[in-house]
Amino acid sequence: MRAYLYLALFVPITFLFAASALVGTLLDGSGRLYAVHARLWARLALALAGVRVTVSGSEHLPAGPVVFMSNHQSNFDILALLAAMPRQIYWIAKKELFDIPVFGPSMRRGGYIPLDRGDGRKALKSMDNAAAIIREGKSVVMFPEGTRSLTRELLPFKRGGFILARKAGVPVVPVTINGSGRINPAGLIRLSRGNIAIVLHPPLVLPPDISKSEAETALMERTRATIVSALEH
């Protein structure tokens, strides 16, 4: 019942913020006003759910853009990251989300990056476009598991985000999220109060002097091991 009551408030609030943010981007094309909307929306949504978020490891963040790679236990991961990350972040999302009325145009105007996962040629062009945007200075967040884990254990990582980091030439910052799976378990309409802890790890870079494929694999394995090192089981 608590989850349904929360959704009854969350859905209209989300569309109100999306509409307001869309209007805001027409006044401010820098994306800062959109980021303020996104952070306020996330903090309000967390407060309504009775969820608190803490962040540790901010001192590890390097200057310049990075690709944040995070584990994914719950829909509340997105809210927690938007609400508490010490840097403005952007999301890479499947392009179909950008077709949703109000919500999609708001994301596009806010600087979020669509990724076409259709045929290989479109996917490659989409990846190149995303890499160019990151090189311009945008730090993005990705969930390398590709979906939420039902058991809170890490799922196998997908390679796409590490290819993107290589193409963009930026470090990967592993992120460990604990607690969100207890608040809103994946696959269940259930909501509990609680705390979410975000751990930011030192940045990782592609190993030099080996092939692109080997470097991506090594980076993926190091990222996974780093996330696991702070993951509560």
CSV table of C-alpha atoms in Angstrom, one decimal:
chain,number,residue,atom,x,y,z
A,1,MET,CA,0.0,0.0,0.0
A,2,ARG,CA,2.8,2.4,0.9
A,3,ALA,CA,4.4,1.8,-2.6
A,4,TYR,CA,1.2,2.6,-4.4
A,5,LEU,CA,0.6,5.7,-2.4
A,6,TYR,CA,4.1,6.8,-3.2
A,7,LEU,CA,3.6,6.2,-6.9
A,8,ALA,CA,0.3,8.2,-6.8
A,9,LEU,CA,2.4,11.2,-5.7
A,10,PHE,CA,5.7,10.4,-7.6
A,11,VAL,CA,4.2,10.2,-11.1
A,12,PRO,CA,2.5,13.6,-11.3
A,13,ILE,CA,5.4,15.3,-9.5
A,14,THR,CA,7.8,13.8,-12.1
A,15,PHE,CA,5.8,15.2,-15.0
A,16,LEU,CA,5.4,18.5,-13.4
A,17,PHE,CA,9.2,18.8,-12.9
A,18,ALA,CA,9.8,17.5,-16.4
A,19,ALA,CA,7.5,20.2,-17.8
A,20,SER,CA,9.1,22.9,-15.7
A,21,ALA,CA,12.6,21.8,-16.6
A,22,LEU,CA,11.7,21.8,-20.3
A,23,VAL,CA,10.5,25.4,-20.0
A,24,GLY,CA,13.7,26.2,-18.0
A,25,THR,CA,15.9,25.0,-20.8
A,26,LEU,CA,14.3,27.5,-23.1
A,27,LEU,CA,15.5,30.2,-20.8
A,28,ASP,CA,18.9,28.7,-20.0
A,29,GLY,CA,20.6,26.6,-22.6
A,30,SER,CA,23.6,25.8,-20.4
A,31,GLY,CA,21.8,22.9,-18.7
A,32,ARG,CA,22.4,24.3,-15.2
A,33,LEU,CA,18.7,25.1,-14.6
A,34,TYR,CA,17.8,21.7,-15.8
A,35,ALA,CA,20.3,20.2,-13.3
A,36,VAL,CA,18.8,22.2,-10.5
A,37,HIS,CA,15.3,20.8,-11.4
A,38,ALA,CA,16.7,17.3,-11.6
A,39,ARG,CA,18.4,17.5,-8.2
A,40,LEU,CA,15.3,19.1,-6.5
A,41,TRP,CA,13.0,16.4,-8.1
A,42,ALA,CA,15.3,13.6,-6.8
A,43,ARG,CA,15.5,15.1,-3.3
A,44,LEU,CA,11.8,15.6,-3.0
A,45,ALA,CA,11.2,12.0,-4.3
A,46,LEU,CA,13.6,10.6,-1.7
A,47,ALA,CA,12.1,12.7,1.1
A,48,LEU,CA,8.6,11.4,0.3
A,49,ALA,CA,9.9,7.9,0.5
A,50,GLY,CA,11.7,8.5,3.8
A,51,VAL,CA,15.1,7.8,2.3
A,52,ARG,CA,18.4,9.4,3.2
A,53,VAL,CA,21.6,9.4,1.1
A,54,THR,CA,25.2,9.7,2.0
A,55,VAL,CA,28.3,10.0,-0.2
A,56,SER,CA,31.9,9.2,0.5
A,57,GLY,CA,35.0,9.3,-1.6
A,58,SER,CA,34.3,12.7,-3.3
A,59,GLU,CA,38.0,13.5,-2.8
A,60,HIS,CA,38.8,10.9,-5.4
A,61,LEU,CA,37.1,12.8,-8.2
A,62,PRO,CA,39.6,14.0,-10.8
A,63,ALA,CA,39.3,17.3,-12.7
A,64,GLY,CA,37.5,17.0,-16.1
A,65,PRO,CA,34.9,14.6,-17.4
A,66,VAL,CA,34.6,11.0,-16.3
A,67,VAL,CA,32.4,8.0,-16.9
A,68,PHE,CA,30.8,6.9,-13.6
A,69,MET,CA,30.2,3.1,-13.6
A,70,SER,CA,27.7,2.0,-10.9
A,71,ASN,CA,26.1,-1.1,-9.7
A,72,HIS,CA,22.3,-1.1,-10.1
A,73,GLN,CA,19.9,-2.6,-7.4
A,74,SER,CA,16.9,-0.4,-7.6
A,75,ASN,CA,15.0,2.4,-9.3
A,76,PHE,CA,16.1,4.5,-6.3
A,77,ASP,CA,19.7,4.4,-7.6
A,78,ILE,CA,18.9,7.1,-10.1
A,79,LEU,CA,17.3,9.3,-7.5
A,80,ALA,CA,20.2,8.8,-5.1
A,81,LEU,CA,22.8,9.7,-7.7
A,82,LEU,CA,20.9,12.8,-9.0
A,83,ALA,CA,20.3,14.0,-5.4
A,84,ALA,CA,23.7,13.6,-3.9
A,85,MET,CA,26.5,13.4,-6.5
A,86,PRO,CA,29.1,16.2,-5.9
A,87,ARG,CA,29.3,16.9,-9.7
A,88,GLN,CA,26.7,17.7,-12.4
A,89,ILE,CA,26.0,14.4,-14.1
A,90,TYR,CA,24.3,13.4,-17.3
A,91,TRP,CA,22.7,10.1,-18.3
A,92,ILE,CA,23.1,8.0,-21.3
A,93,ALA,CA,19.7,6.4,-22.0
A,94,LYS,CA,18.2,4.3,-24.7
A,95,LYS,CA,16.8,6.6,-27.4
A,96,GLU,CA,13.2,5.2,-27.0
A,97,LEU,CA,12.9,7.1,-23.7
A,98,PHE,CA,13.4,10.4,-25.5
A,99,ASP,CA,10.1,9.7,-27.4
A,100,ILE,CA,8.0,9.9,-24.2
A,101,PRO,CA,5.9,13.1,-24.3
A,102,VAL,CA,7.2,15.9,-22.0
A,103,PHE,CA,9.7,13.6,-20.3
A,104,GLY,CA,11.7,12.8,-23.4
A,105,PRO,CA,12.0,16.4,-24.8
A,106,SER,CA,13.0,17.5,-21.3
A,107,MET,CA,15.8,15.0,-21.1
A,108,ARG,CA,17.0,16.0,-24.6
A,109,ARG,CA,17.0,19.7,-23.8
A,110,GLY,CA,18.7,19.0,-20.5
A,111,GLY,CA,21.7,17.5,-22.3
A,112,TYR,CA,21.1,13.8,-21.7
A,113,ILE,CA,22.5,11.6,-24.4
A,114,PRO,CA,20.4,9.1,-26.4
A,115,LEU,CA,22.0,5.8,-27.4
A,116,ASP,CA,20.6,3.8,-30.3
A,117,ARG,CA,21.0,0.1,-29.5
A,118,GLY,CA,19.4,-1.0,-32.8
A,119,ASP,CA,21.5,-2.2,-35.7
A,120,GLY,CA,25.3,-2.1,-35.5
A,121,ARG,CA,25.9,0.9,-37.7
A,122,LYS,CA,23.5,3.2,-35.9
A,123,ALA,CA,24.8,1.9,-32.5
A,124,LEU,CA,28.4,2.7,-33.5
A,125,LYS,CA,27.5,6.2,-34.8
A,126,SER,CA,25.5,6.8,-31.6
A,127,MET,CA,28.5,5.7,-29.5
A,128,ASP,CA,30.8,8.1,-31.4
A,129,ASN,CA,28.4,11.0,-30.9
A,130,ALA,CA,28.2,10.2,-27.1
A,131,ALA,CA,32.0,10.1,-26.9
A,132,ALA,CA,32.3,13.5,-28.5
A,133,ILE,CA,29.9,15.0,-26.1
A,134,ILE,CA,31.8,13.5,-23.1
A,135,ARG,CA,35.1,15.0,-24.4
A,136,GLU,CA,33.4,18.4,-24.4
A,137,GLY,CA,33.2,18.2,-20.6
A,138,LYS,CA,30.1,16.2,-19.6
A,139,SER,CA,30.5,13.5,-16.9
A,140,VAL,CA,28.0,10.6,-17.5
A,141,VAL,CA,26.6,7.8,-15.4
A,142,MET,CA,26.2,4.3,-16.7
A,143,PHE,CA,25.0,1.0,-15.2
A,144,PRO,CA,27.3,-1.6,-16.8
A,145,GLU,CA,25.1,-4.5,-15.6
A,146,GLY,CA,22.4,-3.1,-18.0
A,147,THR,CA,19.5,-3.8,-15.7
A,148,ARG,CA,18.8,-4.1,-12.0
A,149,SER,CA,20.1,-7.0,-10.0
A,150,LEU,CA,17.4,-9.1,-8.3
A,151,THR,CA,19.8,-10.6,-5.8
A,152,ARG,CA,22.0,-7.5,-5.1
A,153,GLU,CA,24.9,-9.5,-6.4
A,154,LEU,CA,26.6,-8.0,-9.5
A,155,LEU,CA,25.3,-9.2,-12.8
A,156,PRO,CA,27.8,-9.7,-15.8
A,157,PHE,CA,29.0,-6.4,-17.1
A,158,LYS,CA,28.3,-5.2,-20.7
A,159,ARG,CA,31.2,-3.9,-22.7
A,160,GLY,CA,29.5,-0.8,-24.2
A,161,GLY,CA,30.3,1.6,-21.4
A,162,PHE,CA,34.0,0.7,-21.5
A,163,ILE,CA,34.2,1.1,-25.2
A,164,LEU,CA,32.6,4.5,-24.7
A,165,ALA,CA,35.2,5.5,-22.1
A,166,ARG,CA,38.0,4.5,-24.5
A,167,LYS,CA,36.5,6.4,-27.3
A,168,ALA,CA,36.0,9.5,-25.1
A,169,GLY,CA,39.5,9.2,-23.6
A,170,VAL,CA,38.3,9.8,-20.1
A,171,PRO,CA,38.8,7.9,-16.8
A,172,VAL,CA,36.2,5.5,-15.3
A,173,VAL,CA,35.1,6.2,-11.7
A,174,PRO,CA,33.6,3.1,-10.1
A,175,VAL,CA,30.6,3.7,-7.9
A,176,THR,CA,29.2,1.3,-5.3
A,177,ILE,CA,25.6,1.8,-4.1
A,178,ASN,CA,24.4,0.0,-1.0
A,179,GLY,CA,21.0,0.0,0.6
A,180,SER,CA,18.8,0.8,-2.4
A,181,GLY,CA,17.9,-2.9,-2.9
A,182,ARG,CA,16.4,-3.1,0.5
A,183,ILE,CA,14.3,0.1,0.0
A,184,ASN,CA,12.8,-0.9,-3.3
A,185,PRO,CA,13.7,-4.4,-4.4
A,186,ALA,CA,13.9,-5.0,-8.1
A,187,GLY,CA,10.9,-6.6,-9.6
A,188,LEU,CA,8.7,-5.9,-6.5
A,189,ILE,CA,6.2,-3.1,-5.8
A,190,ARG,CA,7.5,-2.6,-2.3
A,191,LEU,CA,8.9,0.4,-0.5
A,192,SER,CA,10.6,0.7,2.8
A,193,ARG,CA,12.3,3.6,4.6
A,194,GLY,CA,16.1,3.5,4.9
A,195,ASN,CA,19.5,4.8,4.0
A,196,ILE,CA,21.4,4.6,0.7
A,197,ALA,CA,25.2,4.9,0.8
A,198,ILE,CA,27.2,5.9,-2.3
A,199,VAL,CA,30.9,5.2,-2.4
A,200,LEU,CA,33.0,6.9,-5.1
A,201,HIS,CA,36.3,5.1,-5.8
A,202,PRO,CA,39.5,6.4,-7.3
A,203,PRO,CA,39.5,6.8,-11.1
A,204,LEU,CA,40.7,4.0,-13.4
A,205,VAL,CA,42.3,4.5,-16.8
A,206,LEU,CA,42.8,2.2,-19.7
A,207,PRO,CA,46.0,0.1,-19.4
A,208,PRO,CA,48.6,1.2,-21.9
A,209,ASP,CA,50.6,-0.8,-24.5
A,210,ILE,CA,48.0,-3.5,-25.1
A,211,SER,CA,45.3,-3.9,-27.7
A,212,LYS,CA,42.0,-2.0,-27.5
A,213,SER,CA,40.0,-5.1,-26.8
A,214,GLU,CA,42.4,-6.3,-24.0
A,215,ALA,CA,42.5,-2.8,-22.5
A,216,GLU,CA,38.7,-2.6,-22.4
A,217,THR,CA,38.5,-6.1,-20.8
A,218,ALA,CA,41.1,-5.2,-18.2
A,219,LEU,CA,39.3,-2.0,-17.3
A,220,MET,CA,36.0,-3.8,-17.1
A,221,GLU,CA,37.5,-6.4,-14.7
A,222,ARG,CA,39.1,-3.7,-12.5
A,223,THR,CA,35.9,-1.7,-12.3
A,224,ARG,CA,33.9,-4.8,-11.3
A,225,ALA,CA,36.5,-5.8,-8.6
A,226,THR,CA,36.5,-2.2,-7.3
A,227,ILE,CA,32.7,-2.0,-7.0
A,228,VAL,CA,32.5,-5.4,-5.3
A,229,SER,CA,35.2,-4.4,-2.8
A,230,ALA,CA,32.7,-2.0,-1.1
A,231,LEU,CA,29.5,-3.9,-1.8
A,232,GLU,CA,27.5,-5.1,1.1
A,233,HIS,CA,26.4,-8.8,0.8
